[in-house]
Coordinates of N, CA, C and O in Angstrom, one line a residue:
X10 N 4.1 2.1 31.9 CA 2.9 2.2 31.2 C 1.8 1.3 31.8 O 2.1 0.2 32.3
X11 N 0.6 1.8 31.6 CA -0.6 1.0 32.2 C -1.2 0.0 31.3 O -2.0 -0.8 31.6
X12 N -0.7 0.0 30.0 CA -1.2 -0.9 29.0 C -2.7 -0.7 28.7 O -3.5 -1.7 28.6
X13 N -3.2 0.5 28.7 CA -4.5 0.8 28.3 C -4.6 0.6 26.7 O -3.5 0.5 26.1
X14 N -5.7 0.6 26.2 CA -5.9 0.5 24.7 C -5.1 1.6 24.0 O -4.4 1.3 23.0
X15 N -5.1 2.8 24.6 CA -4.3 3.9 24.0 C -2.8 3.7 24.1 O -2.1 3.9 23.1
X16 N -2.4 3.1 25.2 CA -0.9 2.9 25.4 C -0.5 1.8 24.4 O 0.6 1.9 23.8
X17 N -1.3 0.8 24.2 CA -0.9 -0.3 23.3 C -0.9 0.2 21.9 O 0.0 -0.1 21.1
X18 N -1.8 1.1 21.5 CA -1.9 1.7 20.2 C -0.6 2.5 20.0 O -0.1 2.5 18.9
X19 N -0.2 3.3 21.0 CA 1.0 4.1 20.8 C 2.2 3.3 20.6 O 3.1 3.6 19.8
X20 N 2.3 2.2 21.4 CA 3.4 1.3 21.2 C 3.4 0.7 19.7 O 4.5 0.7 19.1
X21 N 2.3 0.3 19.3 CA 2.2 -0.3 18.0 C 2.5 0.8 16.9 O 3.2 0.4 15.9
X22 N 2.1 2.0 17.1 CA 2.5 3.1 16.1 C 4.0 3.3 16.0 O 4.5 3.4 14.9
X23 N 4.7 3.2 17.2 CA 6.1 3.4 17.2 C 6.8 2.3 16.4 O 7.7 2.5 15.7
X24 N 6.3 1.0 16.7 CA 7.0 -0.1 16.1 C 6.6 -0.1 14.6 O 7.5 -0.5 13.7
X25 N 5.4 0.3 14.2 CA 5.1 0.3 12.8 C 5.9 1.4 12.1 O 6.4 1.1 10.9
X26 N 6.2 2.5 12.7 CA 7.0 3.5 12.1 C 8.5 3.0 11.9 O 9.1 3.3 10.9
X27 N 8.9 2.2 12.9 CA 10.3 1.6 12.8 C 10.4 0.7 11.6 O 11.4 0.7 10.9
X28 N 9.3 0.0 11.3 CA 9.3 -1.0 10.2 C 9.5 -0.3 8.9 O 10.1 -0.8 7.9
X29 N 8.9 0.9 8.8 CA 9.0 1.7 7.5 C 10.1 2.7 7.4 O 10.3 3.3 6.4
X30 N 10.9 2.7 8.5 CA 12.1 3.7 8.5 C 13.3 3.0 7.8 O 13.8 2.0 8.3
X31 N 13.8 3.6 6.7 CA 14.9 3.0 6.0 C 16.2 3.1 6.8 O 17.2 2.5 6.5
X32 N 16.3 3.9 7.9 CA 17.5 4.1 8.6 C 17.6 3.2 9.8 O 18.6 3.3 10.6
X33 N 16.7 2.2 10.0 CA 16.8 1.3 11.1 C 17.4 0.0 10.6 O 17.2 -0.4 9.5
X34 N 18.0 -0.7 11.5 CA 18.6 -2.0 11.2 C 17.6 -3.1 11.0 O 16.5 -3.0 11.5
X35 N 18.0 -4.2 10.3 CA 17.1 -5.3 10.1 C 16.8 -6.0 11.4 O 15.7 -6.5 11.6
X36 N 17.8 -6.0 12.4 CA 17.5 -6.6 13.7 C 16.4 -5.8 14.4 O 15.5 -6.4 15.1
X37 N 16.5 -4.5 14.3 CA 15.5 -3.6 15.0 C 14.1 -3.8 14.3 O 13.1 -3.9 15.0
X38 N 14.1 -4.0 13.0 CA 12.9 -4.2 12.3 C 12.3 -5.5 12.7 O 11.1 -5.7 12.9
X39 N 13.1 -6.6 12.9 CA 12.7 -7.9 13.3 C 12.0 -7.8 14.7 O 11.0 -8.4 14.9
X40 N 12.7 -7.1 15.6 CA 12.2 -6.9 16.9 C 10.8 -6.2 16.9 O 9.9 -6.6 17.6
X41 N 10.7 -5.2 16.1 CA 9.4 -4.4 16.0 C 8.3 -5.3 15.5 O 7.2 -5.2 15.9
X42 N 8.7 -6.1 14.5 CA 7.7 -7.1 13.9 C 7.2 -8.0 15.0 O 6.0 -8.3 15.1
X43 N 8.1 -8.6 15.8 CA 7.7 -9.5 16.9 C 6.8 -8.8 17.9 O 5.8 -9.3 18.3
X44 N 7.2 -7.6 18.3 CA 6.4 -6.8 19.3 C 5.0 -6.5 18.7 O 4.0 -6.7 19.4
X45 N 5.0 -6.1 17.4 CA 3.7 -5.8 16.8 C 2.8 -7.1 16.8 O 1.6 -7.0 17.1
X46 N 3.4 -8.2 16.5 CA 2.6 -9.4 16.5 C 2.1 -9.8 17.9 O 1.0 -10.2 18.0
X47 N 2.9 -9.5 18.9 CA 2.5 -9.9 20.3 C 1.5 -8.9 20.8 O 0.7 -9.2 21.6
X48 N 1.4 -7.7 20.2 CA 0.4 -6.7 20.6 C -0.9 -6.9 19.9 O -1.9 -6.3 20.3
X49 N -0.9 -7.8 18.9 CA -2.2 -8.1 18.2 C -2.2 -7.7 16.8 O -3.2 -7.6 16.1
X50 N -1.0 -7.3 16.2 CA -1.0 -7.0 14.8 C -1.8 -5.7 14.5 O -1.7 -4.7 15.2
X51 N -2.6 -5.8 13.4 CA -3.4 -4.6 13.0 C -4.5 -4.3 14.0 O -5.0 -3.2 14.0
X52 N -4.8 -5.2 14.9 CA -5.9 -5.0 15.8 C -5.4 -4.2 17.0 O -6.1 -3.8 17.9
X53 N -4.0 -3.9 17.1 CA -3.5 -3.2 18.2 C -3.7 -1.7 18.1 O -3.4 -0.9 19.1
X54 N -4.2 -1.2 17.0 CA -4.3 0.2 16.8 C -5.7 0.7 17.3 O -6.7 0.3 16.8
X55 N -5.6 1.5 18.3 CA -6.8 2.0 19.0 C -7.6 2.9 18.1 O -7.1 3.8 17.5
X56 N -8.9 2.6 18.0 CA -9.8 3.5 17.3 C -10.0 3.1 15.8 O -10.9 3.6 15.2
X57 N -9.1 2.2 15.3 CA -9.2 1.9 13.9 C -10.5 1.1 13.6 O -11.0 1.1 12.4
X58 N -11.0 0.4 14.5 CA -12.2 -0.4 14.2 C -13.4 0.5 14.0 O -14.4 0.0 13.3
X59 N -13.4 1.7 14.4 CA -14.6 2.6 14.2 C -14.5 3.3 12.9 O -15.5 3.7 12.4
X60 N -13.3 3.4 12.3 CA -13.2 4.0 11.0 C -13.8 3.1 10.0 O -13.9 1.9 10.1
X61 N -14.2 3.6 8.9 CA -14.8 2.9 7.8 C -16.2 2.2 8.1 O -16.6 1.3 7.4
X62 N -16.8 2.7 9.2 CA -18.1 2.2 9.4 C -19.1 3.1 8.7 O -18.7 4.1 8.1
X63 N -20.4 2.8 8.7 CA -21.3 3.7 8.0 C -21.3 5.1 8.4 O -21.1 5.4 9.6
X64 N -21.4 6.0 7.5 CA -21.3 7.4 7.8 C -22.7 8.0 7.8 O -23.7 7.4 7.2
X65 N -22.9 9.1 8.5 CA -24.2 9.7 8.6 C -24.5 10.3 7.3 O -23.8 11.2 6.8
X66 N -25.6 9.8 6.6 CA -25.9 10.3 5.3 C -26.2 11.8 5.2 O -25.9 12.4 4.2
X67 N -26.7 12.3 6.3 CA -27.0 13.8 6.3 C -25.7 14.6 6.2 O -25.7 15.6 5.6
X68 N -24.7 14.1 6.9 CA -23.4 14.8 6.9 C -22.7 14.7 5.6 O -22.1 15.6 5.1
X69 N -22.9 13.5 5.0 CA -22.3 13.2 3.7 C -22.9 14.2 2.7 O -22.3 14.8 1.9
X70 N -24.3 14.2 2.7 CA -25.0 15.1 1.8 C -24.6 16.6 2.0 O -24.4 17.3 1.0
X71 N -24.5 17.0 3.2 CA -24.0 18.3 3.5 C -22.7 18.7 3.0 O -22.4 19.7 2.4
X72 N -21.8 17.7 3.1 CA -20.4 17.9 2.5 C -20.4 18.0 1.0 O -19.7 18.8 0.4
X73 N -21.2 17.2 0.4 CA -21.3 17.2 -1.1 C -21.9 18.5 -1.5 O -21.5 19.1 -2.5
X74 N -23.0 19.0 -0.8 CA -23.6 20.3 -1.2 C -22.6 21.4 -1.0 O -22.6 22.3 -1.8
X75 N -21.8 21.3 0.0 CA -20.8 22.4 0.2 C -19.8 22.4 -0.9 O -19.4 23.4 -1.4
X76 N -19.4 21.2 -1.3 CA -18.4 21.1 -2.4 C -19.0 21.6 -3.7 O -18.3 22.3 -4.5
X77 N -20.3 21.4 -4.0 CA -21.0 21.8 -5.2 C -21.0 23.3 -5.2 O -20.8 23.9 -6.3
X78 N -21.2 24.0 -4.1 CA -21.3 25.4 -4.0 C -20.0 26.2 -3.8 O -20.0 27.4 -3.6
X79 N -18.9 25.4 -3.7 CA -17.6 26.1 -3.4 C -16.9 26.4 -4.7 O -16.5 25.5 -5.5
X80 N -16.6 27.7 -4.9 CA -16.0 28.1 -6.2 C -14.5 27.7 -6.3 O -13.9 27.7 -7.3
X81 N -13.9 27.3 -5.1 CA -12.5 26.9 -5.1 C -12.4 25.5 -5.7 O -11.3 25.0 -6.0
X82 N -13.5 24.7 -5.7 CA -13.5 23.3 -6.2 C -13.6 23.4 -7.8 O -14.5 24.1 -8.3
X83 N -12.7 22.7 -8.5 CA -12.9 22.7 -10.0 C -14.2 22.2 -10.4 O -14.9 21.4 -9.7
X84 N -14.6 22.5 -11.6 CA -15.9 22.1 -12.1 C -16.0 20.6 -12.2 O -17.1 20.1 -11.9
X85 N -15.0 19.9 -12.5 CA -15.0 18.5 -12.6 C -15.3 17.9 -11.2 O -16.1 16.9 -11.0
X86 N -14.7 18.5 -10.2 CA -15.0 18.0 -8.8 C -16.4 18.3 -8.3 O -17.1 17.5 -7.7
X87 N -16.9 19.4 -8.7 CA -18.3 19.8 -8.4 C -19.3 18.9 -9.1 O -20.3 18.5 -8.6
X88 N -18.9 18.5 -10.4 CA -19.8 17.6 -11.1 C -19.8 16.2 -10.5 O -20.9 15.6 -10.4
X89 N -18.7 15.7 -10.0 CA -18.6 14.4 -9.3 C -19.4 14.5 -8.0 O -20.1 13.5 -7.7
X90 N -19.3 15.6 -7.3 CA -20.1 15.7 -6.0 C -21.5 15.7 -6.3 O -22.3 15.1 -5.6
X91 N -22.0 16.4 -7.4 CA -23.4 16.4 -7.8 C -23.9 15.0 -8.2 O -24.9 14.6 -7.8
X92 N -23.0 14.3 -8.9 CA -23.4 12.9 -9.3 C -23.5 12.0 -8.0 O -24.5 11.3 -7.9
X93 N -22.6 12.1 -7.1 CA -22.7 11.4 -5.9 C -24.0 11.7 -5.1 O -24.7 10.9 -4.5
X94 N -24.3 13.0 -5.0 CA -25.5 13.5 -4.3 C -26.7 13.0 -5.0 O -27.7 12.5 -4.3
X95 N -26.7 13.0 -6.3 CA -27.9 12.5 -7.0 C -28.1 11.0 -6.8 O -29.2 10.5 -6.8
X96 N -27.0 10.2 -6.6 CA -27.1 8.8 -6.4 C -27.4 8.4 -4.9 O -27.5 7.2 -4.7
X97 N -27.5 9.3 -4.1 CA -27.8 9.0 -2.7 C -29.3 8.7 -2.5 O -30.1 9.1 -3.1

């Protein structure tokens, strides 16, 4: 492996999956915890820093308008979308 940000992220994903797998041993989980810590913990996941940043308000408004006009969305969901759109 070249240890690019993507490679490190993939390693971290595998070790994180191991931690939540009920079929792996405690020794294996301890090893995965150590490796995750050495990779940087939660900061080892490539691309996560970009998520949860500000969203484009025009795209958000477009999505809300689409939900309001979609007959497959229940009336309560359309009302919530309309309320969010009104509060923008």
